[in-house]
mmCIF file of C-alpha atoms and ligand atoms in Angstrom:
data_model
loop_
_atom_site.group_PDB
_atom_site.id
_atom_site.type_symbol
_atom_site.label_atom_id
_atom_site.label_comp_id
_atom_site.label_asym_id
_atom_site.label_seq_id
_atom_site.Cartn_x
_atom_site.Cartn_y
_atom_site.Cartn_z
ATOM 1 C CA MET M 1 53.289 -63.811 -4.431
ATOM 2 C CA GLY M 2 53.424 -60.939 -1.922
ATOM 3 C CA PHE M 3 52.269 -57.488 -2.823
ATOM 4 C CA PHE M 4 55.736 -56.011 -3.037
ATOM 5 C CA ASP M 5 56.991 -58.847 -5.212
ATOM 6 C CA SER M 6 54.059 -58.149 -7.484
ATOM 7 C CA ALA M 7 54.742 -54.432 -7.393
ATOM 8 C CA GLN M 8 58.342 -55.058 -8.333
ATOM 9 C CA GLU M 9 57.210 -57.115 -11.281
ATOM 10 C CA VAL M 10 55.070 -54.219 -12.451
ATOM 11 C CA LEU M 11 58.046 -51.903 -12.105
ATOM 12 C CA ASP M 12 60.331 -54.315 -13.930
ATOM 13 C CA LYS M 13 57.989 -54.693 -16.855
ATOM 14 C CA GLY M 14 57.401 -50.956 -16.864
ATOM 15 C CA VAL M 15 54.476 -49.007 -18.167
ATOM 16 C CA SER M 16 54.630 -47.610 -21.650
ATOM 17 C CA ALA M 17 54.588 -43.888 -22.275
ATOM 18 C CA ALA M 18 51.199 -42.203 -22.490
ATOM 19 C CA LYS M 19 49.625 -41.795 -25.903
ATOM 20 C CA GLY M 20 50.971 -38.831 -27.768
ATOM 21 C CA ALA M 21 47.995 -37.141 -29.355
ATOM 22 C CA VAL M 22 44.573 -37.865 -27.995
ATOM 23 C CA SER M 23 41.606 -35.573 -28.059
ATOM 24 C CA GLY M 24 39.111 -34.922 -25.285
ATOM 25 C CA VAL M 25 39.271 -33.700 -21.722
ATOM 26 C CA ALA M 26 42.506 -34.870 -20.024
ATOM 27 C CA VAL M 27 42.081 -37.408 -17.224
ATOM 28 C CA GLU M 28 43.274 -34.859 -14.639
ATOM 29 C CA GLN M 29 40.532 -32.466 -15.780
ATOM 30 C CA GLN M 30 37.665 -34.958 -15.485
ATOM 31 C CA ALA M 31 35.114 -34.049 -12.783
ATOM 32 C CA PHE M 32 35.576 -37.323 -10.841
ATOM 33 C CA VAL M 33 39.370 -36.876 -10.787
ATOM 34 C CA LYS M 34 39.031 -33.303 -9.526
ATOM 35 C CA GLN M 35 36.709 -34.506 -6.762
ATOM 36 C CA PHE M 36 39.141 -37.315 -5.861
ATOM 37 C CA VAL M 37 42.034 -34.860 -5.693
ATOM 38 C CA ARG M 38 39.954 -32.441 -3.616
ATOM 39 C CA MET M 39 39.188 -35.186 -1.086
ATOM 40 C CA CYS M 40 42.924 -35.936 -0.748
ATOM 41 C CA GLU M 41 43.681 -32.241 -0.288
ATOM 42 C CA ASP M 42 40.875 -31.751 2.238
ATOM 43 C CA GLY M 43 42.085 -34.758 4.259
ATOM 44 C CA TRP M 44 45.621 -33.332 4.270
ATOM 45 C CA GLN M 45 44.256 -29.944 5.449
ATOM 46 C CA GLN M 46 42.451 -31.735 8.287
ATOM 47 C CA GLY M 47 45.726 -33.287 9.451
ATOM 48 C CA TRP M 48 44.674 -36.866 8.704
ATOM 49 C CA HIS M 49 47.539 -37.718 6.316
ATOM 50 C CA GLU M 50 50.932 -37.442 7.967
ATOM 51 C CA ARG M 51 53.743 -38.470 5.610
ATOM 52 C CA ASN M 52 52.312 -41.157 3.293
ATOM 53 C CA GLY M 53 49.421 -41.938 5.643
ATOM 54 C CA GLY M 54 46.055 -42.797 4.148
ATOM 55 C CA ASN M 55 44.860 -43.726 0.679
ATOM 56 C CA ALA M 56 41.759 -43.603 -1.492
ATOM 57 C CA SER M 57 40.064 -45.343 -4.380
ATOM 58 C CA TYR M 58 37.108 -44.758 -6.683
ATOM 59 C CA ARG M 59 35.250 -47.326 -8.787
ATOM 60 C CA MET M 60 34.787 -45.550 -12.108
ATOM 61 C CA SER M 61 31.383 -45.391 -13.817
ATOM 62 C CA PRO M 62 31.052 -46.554 -17.447
ATOM 63 C CA GLU M 63 30.835 -42.853 -18.431
ATOM 64 C CA ASP M 64 34.084 -42.077 -16.575
ATOM 65 C CA VAL M 65 35.819 -44.950 -18.370
ATOM 66 C CA GLN M 66 34.431 -43.826 -21.720
ATOM 67 C CA SER M 67 35.779 -40.296 -21.306
ATOM 68 C CA CYS M 68 39.223 -41.453 -20.091
ATOM 69 C CA LYS M 69 40.074 -44.523 -22.129
ATOM 70 C CA GLY M 70 41.560 -42.535 -24.999
ATOM 71 C CA PHE M 71 44.292 -41.503 -22.550
ATOM 72 C CA PHE M 72 45.073 -45.011 -21.269
ATOM 73 C CA TYR M 73 48.577 -46.408 -21.911
ATOM 74 C CA ASP M 74 49.055 -48.181 -25.252
ATOM 75 C CA THR M 75 50.814 -50.963 -23.360
ATOM 76 C CA PRO M 76 49.466 -51.345 -19.820
ATOM 77 C CA SER M 77 51.602 -52.931 -17.067
ATOM 78 C CA SER M 78 51.678 -56.721 -16.694
ATOM 79 C CA TRP M 79 48.824 -58.321 -14.747
ATOM 80 C CA VAL M 80 49.301 -58.677 -10.983
ATOM 81 C CA PRO M 81 47.265 -61.537 -9.461
ATOM 82 C CA LEU M 82 44.882 -60.927 -6.540
ATOM 83 C CA ALA M 83 45.088 -63.200 -3.471
ATOM 84 C CA SER M 84 41.640 -64.524 -4.378
ATOM 85 C CA PRO M 85 39.389 -63.568 -7.304
ATOM 86 C CA LEU M 86 36.756 -60.869 -6.823
ATOM 87 C CA ILE M 87 34.378 -61.886 -9.552
ATOM 88 C CA ASN M 88 31.952 -58.977 -9.154
ATOM 89 C CA LEU M 89 34.817 -56.556 -9.875
ATOM 90 C CA ALA M 90 35.585 -58.159 -13.245
ATOM 91 C CA GLY M 91 36.376 -55.458 -15.798
ATOM 92 C CA GLU M 92 36.043 -52.605 -13.273
ATOM 93 C CA LYS M 93 38.458 -49.682 -13.354
ATOM 94 C CA PHE M 94 39.593 -47.865 -10.221
ATOM 95 C CA LEU M 95 41.269 -44.535 -9.659
ATOM 96 C CA VAL M 96 43.642 -45.058 -6.687
ATOM 97 C CA THR M 97 46.401 -43.249 -4.814
ATOM 98 C CA ALA M 98 49.982 -44.439 -5.325
ATOM 99 C CA ALA M 99 51.909 -46.504 -2.760
ATOM 100 C CA GLY M 100 54.117 -44.253 -0.651
ATOM 101 C CA SER M 101 52.611 -41.082 -2.093
ATOM 102 C CA PHE M 102 51.947 -38.164 0.231
ATOM 103 C CA MET M 103 48.333 -36.895 0.155
ATOM 104 C CA ARG M 104 49.677 -33.315 0.292
ATOM 105 C CA ASN M 105 51.379 -33.900 -3.059
ATOM 106 C CA VAL M 106 48.308 -35.286 -4.873
ATOM 107 C CA PRO M 107 46.933 -31.860 -5.941
ATOM 108 C CA LEU M 108 50.401 -30.667 -7.004
ATOM 109 C CA ASP M 109 51.095 -33.626 -9.314
ATOM 110 C CA PRO M 110 48.097 -35.922 -9.796
ATOM 111 C CA VAL M 111 49.526 -38.046 -12.634
ATOM 112 C CA SER M 112 52.488 -39.132 -10.450
ATOM 113 C CA ASN M 113 50.538 -39.636 -7.228
ATOM 114 C CA ILE M 114 47.382 -41.352 -8.511
ATOM 115 C CA GLY M 115 46.591 -43.803 -11.292
ATOM 116 C CA ILE M 116 43.962 -46.043 -12.824
ATOM 117 C CA VAL M 117 44.004 -49.833 -12.472
ATOM 118 C CA GLU M 118 41.869 -52.225 -14.451
ATOM 119 C CA VAL M 119 40.645 -55.577 -13.081
ATOM 120 C CA ASP M 120 40.678 -58.468 -15.574
ATOM 121 C CA ASP M 121 37.562 -60.205 -16.861
ATOM 122 C CA GLN M 122 37.887 -62.969 -14.246
ATOM 123 C CA GLY M 123 38.237 -60.514 -11.322
ATOM 124 C CA ALA M 124 41.537 -62.289 -10.651
ATOM 125 C CA ALA M 125 44.267 -59.721 -11.461
ATOM 126 C CA TRP M 126 44.848 -56.010 -11.984
ATOM 127 C CA ARG M 127 47.089 -53.882 -14.163
ATOM 128 C CA ILE M 128 47.937 -50.199 -14.495
ATOM 129 C CA VAL M 129 46.341 -48.392 -17.446
ATOM 130 C CA TRP M 130 46.985 -44.727 -16.556
ATOM 131 C CA GLY M 131 49.023 -42.541 -14.178
ATOM 132 C CA PHE M 132 51.607 -43.585 -11.540
ATOM 133 C CA LYS M 133 54.088 -41.638 -13.625
ATOM 134 C CA GLY M 134 57.704 -42.249 -12.695
ATOM 135 C CA GLY M 135 57.298 -45.919 -11.800
ATOM 136 C CA GLY M 136 54.690 -45.722 -9.050
ATOM 137 C CA VAL M 137 52.313 -48.538 -8.133
ATOM 138 C CA PRO M 138 48.886 -48.557 -6.411
ATOM 139 C CA THR M 139 48.543 -48.084 -2.647
ATOM 140 C CA SER M 140 49.838 -50.806 -0.304
ATOM 141 C CA GLU M 141 46.215 -51.093 0.900
ATOM 142 C CA LEU M 142 44.980 -52.119 -2.573
ATOM 143 C CA PRO M 143 43.961 -55.584 -1.206
ATOM 144 C CA SER M 144 41.698 -53.889 1.376
ATOM 145 C CA HIS M 145 40.342 -51.414 -1.148
ATOM 146 C CA LEU M 146 39.427 -54.063 -3.714
ATOM 147 C CA MET M 147 37.941 -56.505 -1.198
ATOM 148 C CA VAL M 148 35.871 -53.767 0.447
ATOM 149 C CA HIS M 149 34.762 -52.460 -2.971
ATOM 150 C CA ALA M 150 33.623 -55.984 -3.880
ATOM 151 C CA VAL M 151 31.500 -56.224 -0.704
ATOM 152 C CA ARG M 152 30.114 -52.690 -0.821
ATOM 153 C CA LYS M 153 29.278 -52.889 -4.533
ATOM 154 C CA ASP M 154 27.256 -55.980 -3.727
ATOM 155 C CA VAL M 155 25.425 -54.798 -0.607
ATOM 156 C CA THR M 156 24.644 -51.317 -1.957
ATOM 157 C CA ILE M 157 23.634 -52.678 -5.385
ATOM 158 C CA GLY M 158 26.373 -50.692 -7.052
ATOM 159 C CA ALA M 159 25.760 -47.390 -5.265
ATOM 160 C CA ASP M 160 29.009 -47.155 -3.259
ATOM 161 C CA ARG M 161 31.997 -46.102 -5.367
ATOM 162 C CA VAL M 162 34.366 -44.185 -3.069
ATOM 163 C CA LEU M 163 36.628 -45.732 -0.431
ATOM 164 C CA TYR M 164 38.632 -43.446 1.793
ATOM 165 C CA HIS M 165 41.255 -44.463 4.357
ATOM 166 C CA ALA M 166 42.527 -41.778 6.737
ATOM 167 C CA HIS M 167 44.440 -41.491 10.043
ATOM 168 C CA PRO M 168 42.267 -39.015 12.024
ATOM 169 C CA ASP M 169 43.884 -38.608 15.444
ATOM 170 C CA ASN M 170 40.831 -38.511 17.722
ATOM 171 C CA VAL M 171 39.541 -41.775 16.231
ATOM 172 C CA VAL M 172 42.967 -43.351 16.717
ATOM 173 C CA ALA M 173 43.178 -42.006 20.297
ATOM 174 C CA MET M 174 39.748 -43.491 21.066
ATOM 175 C CA THR M 175 41.067 -46.924 20.157
ATOM 176 C CA GLY M 176 43.514 -46.536 23.057
ATOM 177 C CA VAL M 177 40.682 -46.588 25.593
ATOM 178 C CA LEU M 178 37.748 -48.512 24.052
ATOM 179 C CA PRO M 179 37.721 -52.191 23.039
ATOM 180 C CA ALA M 180 37.700 -52.807 19.264
ATOM 181 C CA ASP M 181 34.009 -53.563 19.238
ATOM 182 C CA ALA M 182 31.382 -52.133 16.875
ATOM 183 C CA ARG M 183 28.779 -51.625 19.589
ATOM 184 C CA ALA M 184 31.188 -49.926 22.019
ATOM 185 C CA PHE M 185 32.426 -47.504 19.340
ATOM 186 C CA THR M 186 29.067 -46.862 17.775
ATOM 187 C CA ARG M 187 27.351 -46.085 21.077
ATOM 188 C CA ALA M 188 30.164 -43.788 22.249
ATOM 189 C CA LEU M 189 30.157 -41.871 18.952
ATOM 190 C CA TRP M 190 26.390 -41.665 18.471
ATOM 191 C CA LYS M 191 25.877 -40.479 22.058
ATOM 192 C CA ALA M 192 28.619 -37.829 21.941
ATOM 193 C CA MET M 193 27.222 -35.714 19.096
ATOM 194 C CA THR M 194 23.769 -35.583 17.461
ATOM 195 C CA GLU M 195 25.024 -35.568 13.859
ATOM 196 C CA CYS M 196 26.948 -38.838 14.145
ATOM 197 C CA ILE M 197 23.993 -41.257 13.920
ATOM 198 C CA ILE M 198 22.907 -39.364 10.775
ATOM 199 C CA ALA M 199 26.371 -39.788 9.185
ATOM 200 C CA VAL M 200 26.679 -43.492 10.090
ATOM 201 C CA PRO M 201 23.180 -44.878 10.731
ATOM 202 C CA LYS M 202 24.525 -48.442 10.675
ATOM 203 C CA GLY M 203 27.264 -47.485 13.127
ATOM 204 C CA VAL M 204 30.967 -48.118 12.767
ATOM 205 C CA ALA M 205 32.778 -51.443 12.740
ATOM 206 C CA ALA M 206 35.986 -51.705 14.764
ATOM 207 C CA LEU M 207 38.921 -54.061 14.299
ATOM 208 C CA PRO M 208 41.776 -54.761 16.728
ATOM 209 C CA TRP M 209 45.288 -53.777 15.672
ATOM 210 C CA MET M 210 46.531 -55.735 12.658
ATOM 211 C CA VAL M 211 49.476 -55.505 10.266
ATOM 212 C CA PRO M 212 48.472 -53.031 7.517
ATOM 213 C CA GLY M 213 48.630 -53.735 3.810
ATOM 214 C CA GLY M 214 47.954 -57.463 3.825
ATOM 215 C CA THR M 215 45.110 -59.800 2.979
ATOM 216 C CA ASP M 216 44.238 -60.536 6.647
ATOM 217 C CA ILE M 217 43.290 -56.936 7.405
ATOM 218 C CA ALA M 218 41.629 -56.739 3.969
ATOM 219 C CA ARG M 219 39.375 -59.756 4.638
ATOM 220 C CA ALA M 220 38.538 -58.626 8.161
ATOM 221 C CA THR M 221 37.645 -55.118 6.930
ATOM 222 C CA ALA M 222 35.553 -56.410 4.044
ATOM 223 C CA ASP M 223 33.613 -58.704 6.436
ATOM 224 C CA ALA M 224 33.158 -55.874 8.943
ATOM 225 C CA MET M 225 31.845 -53.527 6.262
ATOM 226 C CA ILE M 226 29.146 -55.855 4.909
ATOM 227 C CA GLY M 227 26.658 -54.030 7.083
ATOM 228 C CA ARG M 228 28.456 -50.752 7.839
ATOM 229 C CA SER M 229 29.914 -47.905 5.802
ATOM 230 C CA ALA M 230 32.773 -47.224 8.223
ATOM 231 C CA CYS M 231 35.401 -49.307 9.996
ATOM 232 C CA VAL M 232 37.865 -48.192 12.655
ATOM 233 C CA TRP M 233 41.325 -49.800 12.675
ATOM 234 C CA ALA M 234 42.745 -49.770 16.201
ATOM 235 C CA GLN M 235 45.936 -47.677 16.650
ATOM 236 C CA HIS M 236 45.803 -46.894 12.931
ATOM 237 C CA GLY M 237 42.832 -45.022 11.440
ATOM 238 C CA MET M 238 39.567 -45.688 9.656
ATOM 239 C CA PHE M 239 37.950 -46.668 6.354
ATOM 240 C CA ALA M 240 34.782 -45.136 4.913
ATOM 241 C CA SER M 241 32.686 -46.214 1.926
ATOM 242 C CA ALA M 242 30.072 -44.092 0.165
ATOM 243 C CA PRO M 243 28.470 -43.367 -3.213
ATOM 244 C CA THR M 244 30.137 -39.933 -3.473
ATOM 245 C CA PHE M 245 33.363 -38.178 -2.467
ATOM 246 C CA ASP M 246 31.413 -35.701 -0.303
ATOM 247 C CA GLU M 247 29.764 -38.532 1.597
ATOM 248 C CA ALA M 248 32.965 -40.576 2.097
ATOM 249 C CA PHE M 249 34.833 -37.503 3.347
ATOM 250 C CA GLY M 250 31.773 -36.515 5.410
ATOM 251 C CA ILE M 251 31.676 -39.876 7.203
ATOM 252 C CA VAL M 252 35.304 -39.536 8.317
ATOM 253 C CA HIS M 253 34.786 -35.866 9.218
ATOM 254 C CA ALA M 254 31.663 -36.546 11.339
ATOM 255 C CA VAL M 255 33.120 -39.634 13.044
ATOM 256 C CA GLU M 256 36.391 -37.831 13.803
ATOM 257 C CA LYS M 257 34.539 -34.840 15.245
ATOM 258 C CA ALA M 258 32.355 -37.071 17.434
ATOM 259 C CA ALA M 259 35.485 -38.924 18.571
ATOM 260 C CA GLY M 260 37.104 -35.625 19.584
ATOM 261 C CA VAL M 261 33.993 -34.525 21.483
ATOM 262 C CA TRP M 262 33.781 -37.907 23.236
ATOM 263 C CA LEU M 263 37.444 -37.790 24.322
ATOM 264 C CA LYS M 264 37.148 -34.192 25.590
ATOM 265 C CA ALA M 265 33.935 -34.860 27.465
ATOM 266 C CA GLN M 266 35.303 -38.032 29.065
ATOM 267 C CA ALA M 267 38.496 -36.264 30.132
ATOM 268 C CA ALA M 268 36.686 -33.185 31.440
ATOM 269 C CA ALA M 269 34.130 -35.290 33.322
ATOM 270 C CA ARG M 270 36.931 -37.196 35.012
ATOM 271 C CA THR M 271 38.748 -33.962 35.921
ATOM 272 C CA LEU M 272 35.565 -32.432 37.330
ATOM 273 C CA GLY M 273 34.494 -35.636 39.052
ATOM 274 C CA VAL M 274 31.130 -35.769 37.250
ATOM 275 C CA GLU M 275 29.435 -38.381 35.047
ATOM 276 C CA PRO M 276 29.586 -37.506 31.328
ATOM 277 C CA ILE M 277 26.143 -36.542 29.986
ATOM 278 C CA GLU M 278 25.238 -38.322 26.722
ATOM 279 C CA ILE M 279 22.312 -38.603 24.320
ATOM 280 C CA PRO M 280 20.066 -41.314 25.812
ATOM 281 C CA ASP M 281 19.028 -44.365 23.773
ATOM 282 C CA GLU M 282 15.469 -43.037 23.431
ATOM 283 C CA GLY M 283 16.942 -39.795 22.072
ATOM 284 C CA LEU M 284 18.857 -41.718 19.391
ATOM 285 C CA ARG M 285 15.652 -43.627 18.511
ATOM 286 C CA ALA M 286 13.828 -40.308 18.184
ATOM 287 C CA ILE M 287 16.498 -38.949 15.796
ATOM 288 C CA ALA M 288 16.185 -42.131 13.712
ATOM 289 C CA THR M 289 12.383 -41.791 13.555
ATOM 290 C CA THR M 290 12.423 -38.067 12.811
ATOM 291 C CA TYR M 291 14.976 -38.393 10.002
ATOM 292 C CA ASN M 292 13.809 -41.796 8.789
ATOM 293 C CA LEU M 293 17.286 -43.293 9.297
ATOM 294 C CA PRO M 294 17.928 -46.981 8.518
ATOM 295 C CA ILE M 295 19.736 -47.489 11.833
ATOM 296 C CA ASP M 296 21.165 -50.722 13.184
ATOM 297 C CA ASP M 297 18.853 -51.199 16.151
ATOM 298 C CA SER M 298 21.153 -53.736 17.795
ATOM 299 C CA MET M 299 23.449 -50.845 18.698
ATOM 300 C CA LEU M 300 20.824 -49.518 21.147
ATOM 301 C CA ASP M 301 19.753 -50.868 24.548
HETATM 302 O O1 LIG Y 401 49.059 -45.553 2.727
HETATM 303 O O2 LIG Y 401 47.850 -45.543 5.422
HETATM 304 O O3 LIG Y 401 47.587 -48.076 5.917
HETATM 305 C C1 LIG Y 401 49.658 -45.730 3.950
HETATM 306 C C2 LIG Y 401 48.668 -46.258 4.900
HETATM 307 C C3 LIG Y 401 48.667 -47.702 5.148
HETATM 308 ZN ZN1 LIG Y 402 46.777 -46.371 7.046
#
């Protein structure tokens, strides 16, 4: 069953009305929800979320679930099967943006533009337990989000919780001139701006253009992010994974800034007829040593 068939099924079955009287701090007022909403708003302010571009998800902690579950729907949506089970996500709950929602509207109306999905105890299906008011469903990139969460939860021993997908224009422009290759992107970005190797010490993965929203791009991204916290999607945008909202946003922010510097320097060097000056490999090694960074050494000559 395709995603949109599944989504339609969710819509058809409908989601029951929220509980009438529950005590406690409303979901929208929880600290993790406020941070999620702030990340969406900040990304919009940066210009990374034209129209319905971009999406985000957060794997809730047991404490988050505890403080929200009193607000979950009495009757959740029907279960929607995953393309293949993600056993290490069994029972996990995720706060995610809604399909088709505009990031700029998330702060204005969180309960319509975001929602919580629960994964079943086999890691084989998901259902809506809160939010998506007015018939919404989770982001079209839910397959990518869940597959990448499964990988990152594993490789970071549960530390990574936030996944952020944005369309930052300098990163996208860079994919018009560099091959979709982790080493090519990582070296260009690291060498353009000192801070970049600190933000992404394992470098960035890069995938060629693919159809968004499906399981092919999801699998490719999950594989690419086994060893890296960021992945560039050619002619599209990028994904970042981190333990916190600040760090996920910070990865995109630093990579996008380095991409902008790289593009400007390359263009100016060409105009002036000079060779661009970059941080040498020994300089990058010295940053790694000084700041004790767990860099991917294979990115250096
Ligand atoms: O949410 O960004 O990749 C819209 C997208 C799809
Ligand atoms: Zn996108």
